[in-house]
Coordinates of C-alpha atoms and ligand atoms in Angstrom, one line a residue:
Chain A
M1 CA 112.8 76.3 112.2
T2 CA 114.4 73.2 113.4
Q3 CA 113.7 71.1 110.3
E4 CA 116.1 70.9 107.3
P5 CA 115.0 73.0 104.4
I6 CA 113.6 71.0 101.5
L7 CA 115.1 73.4 98.9
T8 CA 117.9 75.9 99.3
A9 CA 119.5 78.2 96.9
R10 CA 122.7 80.1 97.5
G11 CA 124.3 83.0 95.5
L12 CA 122.0 82.8 92.5
V13 CA 123.0 85.3 89.8
K14 CA 121.1 85.9 86.5
R15 CA 121.9 88.7 84.1
Y16 CA 119.9 89.8 81.1
G17 CA 122.4 92.0 79.2
R18 CA 123.0 94.9 81.5
V19 CA 120.1 94.1 83.8
T20 CA 121.0 91.9 86.8
A21 CA 117.7 90.2 87.6
L22 CA 119.2 88.1 90.4
N23 CA 122.1 89.4 92.3
S24 CA 123.6 86.7 94.6
C25 CA 120.2 85.7 95.8
D26 CA 119.6 83.1 98.6
F27 CA 116.4 81.2 99.1
D28 CA 115.1 78.6 101.6
L29 CA 111.9 76.6 101.6
Y30 CA 111.0 74.3 104.6
P31 CA 108.7 71.3 104.5
G32 CA 105.0 71.9 104.8
E33 CA 105.2 75.7 104.9
I34 CA 103.7 78.4 102.8
L35 CA 106.5 80.8 102.0
A36 CA 105.3 84.1 100.5
V37 CA 107.7 86.1 98.3
I38 CA 107.0 89.8 98.1
G39 CA 108.9 92.6 96.4
D40 CA 108.5 95.5 94.1
N41 CA 107.9 95.0 90.4
G42 CA 111.1 94.1 88.7
A43 CA 112.7 93.0 91.9
G44 CA 113.5 89.6 90.4
K45 CA 110.8 87.4 92.0
S46 CA 109.7 85.7 88.8
T47 CA 113.3 85.2 87.7
L48 CA 114.0 83.6 91.1
I49 CA 111.2 81.1 90.8
K50 CA 112.1 80.4 87.2
A51 CA 115.6 79.6 88.2
I52 CA 114.2 77.1 90.7
S53 CA 111.7 75.6 88.2
G54 CA 114.2 75.2 85.4
A55 CA 112.7 77.8 83.1
V56 CA 115.8 80.0 83.5
I57 CA 119.3 78.7 84.0
P58 CA 121.2 80.8 86.5
D59 CA 124.6 82.2 85.6
E60 CA 126.0 81.4 89.0
G61 CA 124.9 79.8 92.2
I62 CA 123.8 76.5 93.7
I63 CA 120.4 75.0 94.2
E64 CA 119.9 72.0 96.5
L65 CA 116.8 69.8 96.6
D66 CA 116.8 67.5 99.7
R67 CA 120.4 68.4 100.2
K68 CA 121.4 67.2 96.8
Q69 CA 122.6 69.7 94.2
V70 CA 120.4 70.0 91.2
L71 CA 120.9 71.8 87.9
F72 CA 117.7 71.9 85.9
K73 CA 118.2 72.6 82.3
S74 CA 114.5 72.8 81.4
P75 CA 111.1 72.9 83.2
I76 CA 110.6 69.2 82.5
E77 CA 113.6 68.3 84.6
A78 CA 112.3 70.3 87.6
R79 CA 108.8 68.7 87.1
E80 CA 110.3 65.3 87.1
A81 CA 111.9 66.2 90.4
G82 CA 108.5 67.0 91.8
I83 CA 108.5 70.8 91.5
E84 CA 105.4 72.2 89.9
T85 CA 105.0 75.8 88.9
V86 CA 102.0 78.1 88.0
Y87 CA 103.7 80.8 86.0
Q88 CA 102.6 84.4 86.0
N89 CA 101.4 84.0 82.4
L90 CA 99.9 80.6 83.2
A91 CA 101.7 78.7 80.5
L92 CA 98.5 77.2 79.0
S93 CA 98.0 76.5 75.3
P94 CA 94.8 78.4 74.5
A95 CA 93.6 76.3 71.6
L96 CA 94.1 73.0 73.4
S97 CA 91.4 71.4 75.7
I98 CA 91.5 71.5 79.5
A99 CA 92.5 67.9 79.6
D100 CA 95.2 68.2 77.0
N101 CA 96.6 71.2 78.8
M102 CA 96.7 69.4 82.2
F103 CA 98.7 66.6 80.6
L104 CA 100.8 68.6 78.2
G105 CA 104.3 67.2 78.1
R106 CA 103.3 64.1 80.3
E107 CA 100.6 62.5 78.3
I108 CA 99.2 59.1 79.2
R109 CA 99.3 56.5 76.4
K110 CA 97.0 53.6 75.9
P111 CA 98.3 50.3 77.2
G112 CA 99.4 47.6 74.8
F113 CA 99.8 47.8 71.0
L114 CA 97.8 51.0 70.5
G115 CA 100.0 52.9 73.0
D116 CA 103.3 51.2 72.4
W117 CA 103.3 51.1 68.7
L118 CA 100.7 53.5 67.5
R119 CA 101.5 55.9 70.4
M120 CA 97.8 56.6 70.9
L121 CA 96.9 58.8 73.8
D122 CA 94.6 57.5 76.4
R123 CA 92.1 60.4 76.3
P124 CA 89.5 58.8 78.5
A125 CA 92.1 58.2 81.2
M126 CA 93.5 61.8 80.9
E127 CA 90.0 63.3 80.9
K128 CA 88.9 61.3 83.9
R129 CA 91.9 62.3 85.9
A130 CA 91.6 65.9 84.9
R131 CA 87.9 65.9 85.8
D132 CA 88.6 64.2 89.1
K133 CA 91.2 66.8 89.9
L134 CA 89.1 69.8 89.0
T135 CA 86.1 68.4 90.9
E136 CA 88.3 67.7 93.9
L137 CA 89.3 71.3 93.8
G138 CA 85.7 72.4 93.5
L139 CA 86.4 73.9 90.1
M140 CA 83.9 72.4 87.7
T141 CA 80.7 70.8 86.6
I142 CA 81.8 67.8 84.7
Q143 CA 80.7 67.9 81.1
N144 CA 83.1 70.3 79.3
I145 CA 86.6 68.9 80.0
S146 CA 87.4 68.8 76.2
Q147 CA 86.6 72.5 75.9
A148 CA 89.4 74.7 74.6
V149 CA 91.1 76.7 77.4
E150 CA 90.6 80.0 75.4
T151 CA 86.9 79.7 75.9
L152 CA 87.3 80.0 79.7
S153 CA 87.3 83.1 81.8
G154 CA 90.4 84.3 83.5
G155 CA 89.5 82.8 86.8
Q156 CA 88.7 79.4 85.2
R157 CA 92.0 79.4 83.4
Q158 CA 93.8 80.1 86.6
G159 CA 91.9 77.2 88.2
V160 CA 93.1 74.9 85.4
A161 CA 96.7 76.0 85.9
V162 CA 96.5 75.6 89.7
A163 CA 94.8 72.3 89.4
R164 CA 97.6 71.1 87.0
A165 CA 100.3 72.1 89.5
A166 CA 98.4 70.6 92.5
A167 CA 97.7 67.4 90.6
F168 CA 101.3 66.7 89.7
G169 CA 103.4 68.4 92.4
S170 CA 105.1 65.9 94.7
K171 CA 107.8 68.0 96.3
M172 CA 106.6 71.6 96.1
V173 CA 104.3 73.9 94.3
I174 CA 105.3 77.4 93.1
M175 CA 102.7 80.1 92.2
D176 CA 103.7 83.3 90.6
E177 CA 101.0 85.9 91.3
P178 CA 98.1 83.5 91.1
T179 CA 95.5 86.0 92.1
A180 CA 96.7 89.1 90.2
A181 CA 94.1 88.8 87.5
L182 CA 91.3 87.6 89.6
G183 CA 88.2 89.0 91.2
V184 CA 87.5 88.9 94.9
K185 CA 85.6 85.7 94.9
E186 CA 88.0 83.9 92.5
S187 CA 91.0 85.0 94.6
R188 CA 89.4 83.6 97.7
R189 CA 88.9 80.3 95.9
V190 CA 92.6 80.2 94.9
L191 CA 93.6 80.9 98.5
E192 CA 91.5 78.0 99.6
L193 CA 93.2 75.9 97.0
I194 CA 96.6 76.9 98.3
L195 CA 95.5 75.9 101.9
D196 CA 94.2 72.6 100.5
V197 CA 97.6 71.9 98.9
K198 CA 99.3 72.8 102.2
K199 CA 97.0 70.4 104.1
R200 CA 98.3 67.6 101.9
G201 CA 101.8 68.4 103.2
L202 CA 103.2 70.1 100.2
P203 CA 105.2 73.3 100.7
I204 CA 104.2 76.2 98.6
V205 CA 106.0 79.3 97.3
L206 CA 103.5 82.1 96.8
I207 CA 104.5 85.2 95.0
S208 CA 101.9 87.9 95.6
H209 CA 101.4 91.7 95.8
N210 CA 98.2 91.3 97.9
M211 CA 99.4 92.0 101.5
P212 CA 96.2 90.9 103.2
H213 CA 96.4 87.6 101.4
V214 CA 100.1 87.1 102.1
F215 CA 99.6 87.8 105.8
E216 CA 96.7 85.6 105.9
V217 CA 98.2 82.4 104.6
A218 CA 102.0 82.7 104.8
D219 CA 104.1 81.0 107.5
R220 CA 107.1 83.1 106.5
I221 CA 107.6 86.0 104.2
H222 CA 110.7 86.3 102.0
I223 CA 111.2 90.0 101.1
H224 CA 112.9 90.4 97.8
R225 CA 114.7 93.7 96.9
L226 CA 117.0 94.6 94.0
G227 CA 117.5 91.0 92.9
R228 CA 118.2 89.4 96.3
R229 CA 116.7 88.3 99.5
L230 CA 116.6 91.2 101.8
C231 CA 115.2 89.4 104.8
V232 CA 112.7 86.8 106.0
I233 CA 110.0 87.8 108.5
D234 CA 107.4 86.1 110.5
P235 CA 104.0 87.6 109.6
K236 CA 102.9 87.3 113.3
Q237 CA 105.7 89.6 114.4
Y238 CA 105.5 92.3 111.8
T239 CA 102.7 94.4 110.3
M240 CA 101.8 94.8 106.7
S241 CA 103.2 98.4 106.7
D242 CA 106.5 97.0 108.1
A243 CA 106.7 94.6 105.2
V244 CA 106.0 97.3 102.7
A245 CA 108.6 99.5 104.3
F246 CA 111.3 96.9 104.0
M247 CA 110.3 95.9 100.5
T248 CA 110.5 99.5 99.2
G249 CA 113.6 100.4 101.2
A250 CA 111.8 102.9 103.4
K251 CA 112.9 101.1 106.5
L252 CA 115.8 98.9 107.2
P253 CA 115.0 95.3 108.4
P254 CA 116.2 94.3 111.9
E255 CA 119.4 92.3 112.3
A256 CA 117.5 89.2 113.4
A257 CA 115.5 89.0 110.2
L258 CA 118.5 89.5 108.1
A259 CA 120.2 86.4 109.6
A260 CA 117.2 84.2 108.9
Chain B
M1 CA 91.5 77.8 107.7
A2 CA 92.9 81.3 108.4
Q3 CA 90.3 83.9 109.1
V4 CA 88.6 85.6 106.1
Q5 CA 89.5 89.2 105.4
E6 CA 87.0 91.7 106.7
F7 CA 86.0 92.9 103.2
E8 CA 85.4 89.4 102.1
K9 CA 82.9 88.6 104.8
A10 CA 80.1 89.5 102.4
L11 CA 81.2 86.6 100.2
S12 CA 79.8 84.0 102.6
N13 CA 76.3 84.8 101.5
S14 CA 77.1 85.0 97.8
E15 CA 76.7 82.2 95.3
T16 CA 79.0 79.3 95.9
S17 CA 79.2 77.9 92.4
V18 CA 82.5 79.5 91.7
A19 CA 84.2 79.1 88.3
A20 CA 81.8 76.4 87.2
F21 CA 82.2 75.8 83.5
D22 CA 78.6 76.4 82.6
E23 CA 77.4 77.4 79.2
H24 CA 76.1 80.9 79.6
G25 CA 73.0 82.0 77.6
T26 CA 74.1 81.5 74.0
S27 CA 72.7 83.1 70.9
I28 CA 72.5 81.1 67.7
V29 CA 75.4 83.0 66.2
K30 CA 77.6 82.3 69.3
R31 CA 76.7 78.7 69.1
I32 CA 77.7 78.5 65.4
Q33 CA 80.9 80.2 66.4
H34 CA 81.6 77.7 69.1
F35 CA 80.8 74.8 66.8
L36 CA 83.2 76.0 64.1
H37 CA 85.8 76.7 66.8
S38 CA 85.7 73.1 68.0
T39 CA 85.2 71.6 64.4
P40 CA 87.6 73.6 62.3
A41 CA 87.2 71.4 59.2
A42 CA 83.5 72.1 59.0
V43 CA 83.8 75.4 57.0
P44 CA 85.8 74.0 54.1
L45 CA 83.6 70.8 54.1
I46 CA 80.5 73.0 53.8
V47 CA 82.1 75.1 51.0
L48 CA 83.2 71.9 49.2
V49 CA 79.7 70.4 49.3
L50 CA 78.2 73.7 48.2
S51 CA 80.5 74.1 45.3
I52 CA 79.9 70.6 44.1
A53 CA 76.2 71.2 44.4
V54 CA 76.4 74.5 42.5
F55 CA 78.4 73.1 39.6
G56 CA 76.4 69.9 39.7
V57 CA 73.2 71.9 39.2
T58 CA 74.6 74.3 36.5
I59 CA 76.5 71.8 34.5
G60 CA 74.4 68.7 35.2
G61 CA 75.3 65.0 35.0
R62 CA 78.5 65.6 33.0
F63 CA 80.0 67.2 36.1
F64 CA 78.2 65.3 38.7
S65 CA 79.6 61.9 37.5
S66 CA 82.0 59.7 39.3
Y67 CA 84.3 60.0 36.3
T68 CA 84.6 63.8 36.6
L69 CA 84.8 63.8 40.4
T70 CA 87.5 61.2 40.5
L71 CA 89.3 63.1 37.7
I72 CA 89.4 66.1 40.0
L73 CA 91.0 63.9 42.7
Q74 CA 93.7 62.9 40.3
Q75 CA 94.4 66.5 39.5
I76 CA 94.7 67.5 43.1
A77 CA 96.8 64.6 44.4
I78 CA 100.1 66.4 44.3
V79 CA 98.8 69.6 45.7
G80 CA 97.0 67.7 48.4
I81 CA 100.2 66.0 49.5
L82 CA 102.2 69.2 49.5
G83 CA 99.4 70.9 51.3
A84 CA 99.6 68.2 54.0
A85 CA 103.3 69.0 54.4
Q86 CA 102.5 72.8 54.5
T87 CA 99.8 72.2 57.1
L88 CA 102.3 70.7 59.6
V89 CA 104.6 73.7 59.2
I90 CA 101.8 76.3 59.3
L91 CA 100.4 74.7 62.5
T92 CA 103.6 75.6 64.2
A93 CA 103.0 79.2 63.1
G94 CA 105.6 78.9 60.3
I95 CA 105.5 78.7 56.6
D96 CA 107.6 76.6 54.2
L97 CA 108.2 78.3 50.8
S98 CA 110.7 75.6 49.9
I99 CA 108.5 72.5 49.7
G100 CA 107.7 73.0 46.0
V101 CA 111.4 73.0 45.0
I102 CA 112.2 70.3 47.5
M103 CA 109.7 68.2 45.6
V104 CA 111.3 69.0 42.2
I105 CA 114.9 68.3 43.3
S106 CA 113.8 65.0 45.0
A107 CA 112.1 63.9 41.7
V108 CA 115.3 64.8 39.8
I109 CA 117.4 62.9 42.3
M110 CA 115.1 59.8 42.1
G111 CA 115.2 59.9 38.3
N112 CA 118.9 60.4 38.0
C113 CA 119.7 57.6 40.5
A114 CA 117.3 55.1 38.8
V115 CA 117.7 56.0 35.2
T116 CA 121.1 57.7 34.7
Y117 CA 123.1 55.9 37.4
G118 CA 121.2 52.6 37.0
L119 CA 120.7 52.1 40.8
P120 CA 117.8 49.8 41.9
T121 CA 114.6 51.9 41.8
L122 CA 113.7 51.3 45.4
L123 CA 117.2 52.6 46.5
A124 CA 116.7 55.6 44.2
V125 CA 113.4 56.4 45.9
V126 CA 115.0 56.1 49.3
I127 CA 117.8 58.4 48.3
G128 CA 115.3 60.9 47.0
L129 CA 113.2 60.8 50.2
A130 CA 116.4 61.2 52.2
A131 CA 117.4 64.3 50.1
G132 CA 113.9 65.8 50.8
G133 CA 114.2 65.0 54.5
A134 CA 117.6 66.6 54.6
C135 CA 116.4 69.8 53.0
G136 CA 113.6 69.9 55.6
L137 CA 116.1 69.2 58.4
L138 CA 118.2 72.2 57.3
N139 CA 115.1 74.4 57.4
G140 CA 114.2 73.0 60.9
L141 CA 117.7 73.6 62.3
L142 CA 117.8 77.2 61.0
V143 CA 114.3 77.9 62.4
A144 CA 114.8 76.2 65.8
Y145 CA 118.4 77.1 66.6
M146 CA 119.2 80.2 64.6
K147 CA 115.7 81.5 65.5
L148 CA 115.3 83.0 62.1
P149 CA 111.8 83.7 60.8
P150 CA 110.5 80.7 58.8
F151 CA 109.5 82.9 55.9
I152 CA 113.1 84.1 55.5
V153 CA 114.7 80.7 56.1
T154 CA 112.6 78.9 53.5
L155 CA 112.8 81.8 51.0
G156 CA 116.6 81.3 51.3
T157 CA 116.5 77.5 51.0
W158 CA 114.0 77.8 48.1
N159 CA 116.7 79.7 46.1
I160 CA 119.5 77.6 47.3
V161 CA 117.8 74.3 46.4
M162 CA 116.5 75.6 43.1
A163 CA 120.0 76.7 42.0
T164 CA 121.4 73.4 43.2
N165 CA 118.7 71.6 41.3
F166 CA 119.6 73.4 38.0
I167 CA 123.3 73.0 38.4
Y168 CA 123.0 69.3 39.3
S169 CA 120.6 68.4 36.6
A170 CA 122.1 70.6 33.9
N171 CA 118.4 71.4 33.3
E172 CA 118.0 68.1 31.5
T173 CA 114.6 66.4 31.4
I174 CA 114.4 62.6 31.9
R175 CA 112.0 61.2 29.3
D176 CA 108.9 59.4 30.2
A177 CA 109.9 56.4 28.0
D178 CA 113.2 56.1 29.7
V179 CA 111.6 56.0 33.1
D180 CA 109.1 53.4 31.9
V181 CA 111.8 51.1 30.6
Q182 CA 114.4 51.4 33.3
A183 CA 112.5 52.3 36.5
P184 CA 108.7 51.6 36.1
L185 CA 108.4 51.6 39.9
L186 CA 108.8 55.4 39.7
H187 CA 105.5 55.5 37.8
L188 CA 103.7 53.5 40.5
F189 CA 101.5 56.3 41.7
G190 CA 100.3 57.0 38.1
L191 CA 98.8 53.5 37.9
N192 CA 95.0 53.6 38.0
F193 CA 92.1 51.3 38.5
K194 CA 88.5 51.6 37.8
I195 CA 85.4 51.1 40.0
G196 CA 82.6 51.5 37.5
T197 CA 83.3 54.8 35.8
A198 CA 85.3 56.1 38.7
V199 CA 89.1 56.2 37.9
L200 CA 91.4 56.2 40.9
T201 CA 95.2 56.4 40.8
F202 CA 97.5 55.1 43.5
G203 CA 98.5 58.8 43.8
V204 CA 94.9 59.7 45.0
I205 CA 94.9 56.8 47.4
A206 CA 98.3 57.9 48.7
M207 CA 97.0 61.4 49.3
V208 CA 94.0 60.3 51.2
V209 CA 95.9 57.7 53.3
L210 CA 98.6 60.2 54.1
V211 CA 96.1 62.8 55.3
L212 CA 94.3 60.2 57.4
I213 CA 97.6 59.1 59.0
L214 CA 98.6 62.7 59.7
W215 CA 95.1 63.4 61.1
Y216 CA 95.6 60.5 63.5
V217 CA 99.1 61.6 64.5
L218 CA 98.1 65.2 65.1
N219 CA 95.0 64.4 67.2
H220 CA 95.8 61.2 69.0
T221 CA 99.5 61.3 69.8
A222 CA 101.5 63.4 72.2
W223 CA 103.7 64.7 69.3
G224 CA 100.7 65.9 67.5
R225 CA 99.4 67.8 70.5
H226 CA 102.9 69.3 70.9
V227 CA 102.8 70.6 67.3
Y228 CA 99.6 72.5 68.1
A229 CA 100.9 73.7 71.4
V230 CA 104.1 75.0 69.9
G231 CA 102.2 76.9 67.2
D232 CA 99.7 78.2 69.7
D233 CA 102.0 79.8 72.2
P234 CA 105.7 78.7 72.0
E235 CA 106.6 80.2 75.4
A236 CA 103.7 78.4 77.2
A237 CA 104.6 75.2 75.4
K238 CA 108.2 75.5 76.6
L239 CA 107.2 76.2 80.2
S240 CA 104.8 73.2 80.0
G241 CA 107.8 71.1 79.4
I242 CA 107.6 70.6 75.7
Q243 CA 110.9 70.5 73.8
T244 CA 109.9 73.1 71.3
K245 CA 113.1 72.9 69.3
K246 CA 112.8 69.2 68.7
V247 CA 109.2 69.6 67.7
L248 CA 110.1 72.3 65.2
I249 CA 112.9 70.3 63.7
S250 CA 110.8 67.2 63.4
V251 CA 108.0 69.2 61.7
Y252 CA 110.2 70.7 59.1
T253 CA 112.0 67.4 58.4
L254 CA 108.7 65.6 58.0
A255 CA 107.5 68.3 55.7
G256 CA 110.6 67.8 53.5
L257 CA 110.1 64.1 53.6
I258 CA 106.5 64.5 52.5
A259 CA 107.5 66.8 49.7
A260 CA 109.9 64.1 48.5
F261 CA 107.0 61.7 48.6
A262 CA 105.0 64.1 46.5
A263 CA 107.9 64.0 44.1
W264 CA 107.4 60.2 43.6
V265 CA 103.7 60.8 43.1
S266 CA 104.4 63.6 40.6
I267 CA 106.7 61.3 38.5
G268 CA 103.7 58.9 38.2
R269 CA 101.4 61.7 37.2
N270 CA 103.7 63.6 34.8
G271 CA 105.6 60.7 33.3
S272 CA 108.8 62.6 32.6
I273 CA 111.0 64.3 35.2
S274 CA 111.7 68.0 34.6
P275 CA 114.0 70.1 36.7
S276 CA 112.1 73.2 35.6
A277 CA 108.6 72.1 36.8
A278 CA 106.4 75.0 37.9
V279 CA 107.6 75.3 41.4
T280 CA 105.9 78.6 42.3
D281 CA 102.5 77.2 41.2
Y282 CA 102.9 74.1 43.4
N283 CA 104.0 76.3 46.3
L284 CA 101.1 78.7 46.0
Q285 CA 98.5 76.0 45.4
A286 CA 99.7 74.1 48.5
I287 CA 99.5 77.2 50.6
T288 CA 96.1 78.1 49.1
A289 CA 94.7 74.6 49.9
T290 CA 95.9 75.0 53.5
V291 CA 94.5 78.4 54.0
I292 CA 91.2 77.6 52.4
G293 CA 91.2 74.5 54.5
G294 CA 91.0 76.7 57.6
I295 CA 94.5 76.2 58.9
S296 CA 95.3 79.4 60.8
L297 CA 98.4 81.2 59.6
F298 CA 99.0 82.3 63.2
G299 CA 99.5 78.6 64.1
G300 CA 97.9 76.1 66.5
R301 CA 94.5 76.0 64.9
G302 CA 92.8 73.9 62.2
S303 CA 92.4 70.3 61.1
I304 CA 94.4 68.7 58.4
L305 CA 91.2 67.2 57.0
G306 CA 90.4 70.9 56.2
T307 CA 93.5 71.0 53.9
L308 CA 92.2 68.0 52.0
F309 CA 88.8 69.7 51.6
G310 CA 90.6 72.9 50.6
A311 CA 92.6 71.2 47.9
M312 CA 89.3 69.6 46.7
I313 CA 87.5 73.0 46.6
V314 CA 90.2 74.4 44.3
G315 CA 90.0 71.3 42.1
V316 CA 86.2 71.4 41.9
V317 CA 86.2 75.1 41.1
S318 CA 88.7 74.9 38.4
M319 CA 87.1 71.8 36.8
G320 CA 83.7 73.4 37.1
L321 CA 84.7 76.7 35.5
N322 CA 86.6 74.8 32.9
M323 CA 83.6 72.7 31.9
L324 CA 81.5 75.9 31.7
G325 CA 84.1 77.3 29.3
A326 CA 84.9 80.2 31.5
D327 CA 88.0 82.3 31.1
P328 CA 90.7 80.7 33.3
Q329 CA 91.2 84.0 35.1
W330 CA 87.8 83.4 36.8
K331 CA 89.3 80.5 38.6
V332 CA 92.2 82.7 39.8
L333 CA 89.8 85.4 40.9
L334 CA 87.5 82.9 42.8
T335 CA 90.6 81.4 44.5
G336 CA 91.5 84.8 45.8
V337 CA 88.0 85.4 47.1
L338 CA 88.1 82.0 48.9
I339 CA 91.5 82.8 50.5
I340 CA 90.3 86.1 51.9
G341 CA 87.0 84.6 53.0
A342 CA 88.8 81.7 54.8
V343 CA 91.1 84.1 56.7
A344 CA 88.3 86.3 57.6
I345 CA 86.3 83.4 59.0
D346 CA 89.4 82.2 60.9
Q347 CA 89.7 85.6 62.6
W348 CA 86.1 85.6 63.5
I349 CA 86.3 82.1 65.0
R350 CA 89.3 83.1 67.1
K351 CA 87.2 85.7 68.8
V352 CA 85.3 82.9 70.5
S353 CA 87.4 83.3 73.6
V354 CA 85.7 85.2 76.4
Ligands
ADP1 N1 113.7 87.5 79.5 C1 114.1 88.7 80.0 N2 114.9 89.4 79.2 C2 115.4 90.6 79.7 N3 115.2 91.1 80.9 C3 114.4 90.4 81.7 C4 113.8 89.1 81.3 N4 113.1 88.7 82.3 C5 113.2 89.6 83.3 N5 114.0 90.6 82.9 C6 114.3 91.8 83.8 O1 114.8 91.3 85.0 C7 114.3 92.1 86.1 C8 113.5 91.2 87.1 O2 112.3 90.8 86.4 P1 111.3 89.8 87.1 O3 112.0 88.6 87.7 O4 110.2 89.5 86.2 O5 110.7 90.7 88.3 P2 109.4 90.5 89.2 O6 108.8 89.2 88.9 O7 109.9 90.7 90.6 O8 108.5 91.7 88.9 C9 113.4 93.2 85.4 O9 114.2 94.3 85.3 C10 113.1 92.6 84.1 O10 113.0 93.6 83.1
MG2 MG1 106.9 88.7 88.2

């Protein structure tokens, strides 16, 4: 890559008691790319993206966004910097409506006295934007935007979470195993969403265990092992079995990939 | 777009309406379940109307008069206000066992400041409200930062505040007549006015207005949505960017403040100010009103209007049984049945999710 990375992390460490979830981990994301992150269960993938999205504060290490060091103390701060995340457990409030969920923590208030003094939410505006977004992503027929999220199926909930991230992300979108709980058809839909987001120029970090999907959409693959980046490979130069072999330690990655 | 995986080729002929939020074939029971799910105050409202109807039919005009019905409202004003405070806390999946005693100590502080120390009554009220808010703040800090279970925290503060109350007041009651002479403003919420045979006190008006304000805040402001989100799934709320600690602290503080407001209303109703008021009764009645009102003890679900209806149900049942000359234990028994019924319905409504 000749471009500057949009986000870099160097030497991230995160310990949970005696477990070291991140062990001096590096990370690079380039503009406009889809970077897949693969690794065994417990390798520390979720912890890595949580460190980037402000959900976890690393014990050590530096994160730079656009060459400027950032230290997010909460997910709000990362969101304000333009980093949107679809967490593995989705982070939706089941009893709240689709629209309320999409705007949770960044509600729109009515203009004028009602909003400034009575702090009244602008429901029509929020519902319209939520509906527009879901429609744009081909996710809904319009009537039920005020329906509680818990009345949706797994795939629909995933759609809401992805739509929320896609709607607000301005720098990058992170997705932690977005297709893990989905059927074949719904997974395909989410992959298309990911490609849609990429077309708009946003880089995406995609954590997934589904090798065919990873090799289909990723521009680069970050292989995570034992809390750190083992190597980065080009999916056009390696096979799925190579990737699995590196990720499980069955095979050592080539020098060139290690340097990447 | 990248090429589709071999095994997915079959998808191209399949239905394209993916993940559309259509309503699937629904039985009448499912539809009722969905209606109750989206309208949580409906169950207590129906029960309230039914109980008024039943007692109206069995007792007749004597019960079904505006005089009796407004008398019920007067009797539930304090419990309704405490129930509103309890609702806020229970919506966050917590419980506040200390609101009853916070109310009592706030009343004692208001009375002492106004009557014993001779401070201006308005200042005495402000000091009392501040004391209640401070007790609530202590609960909030312990729950949010020490991460202790709300049940334990408020059981602890209940005892602490109760002992403080007895030590501070030397268990002395401030007499009705003294309050009337020196601080009539403390009796404000006991004042009543008549509309025909209906008798309303300012305390009743205060309860209704408070519930309406809280209903607005919970449903139409960001803070209100955050209260629900925190009770629903605190982890998800945090990842969505909600400052869950601040929300918890504000909720417990507000509950303390409302309990202190209930103190002012209770002085109006009781006349005198007693440090040994029946704290446990108030506590249990407020929780009962909340639970019968359909507020889920697991947090994040229910409407505060339900709490108001819940308090009214208890008031109607006890007045009705009273007028029928029934043994007071029947009221206790029926309340128990209502509580269990309400929780059972709550569990059933929760199963609405696919
Ligand atoms: N909140 C936590 N508390 C304690 N241990 C944790 C926590 N989160 C993750 N871990 C541990 O850190 C390691 C990495 O977890 P995670 O990042 O979720 O892995 P992955 O997403 O790659 O499966 C695991 O051993 C996990 O048990
Ligand atoms: Mg994970």
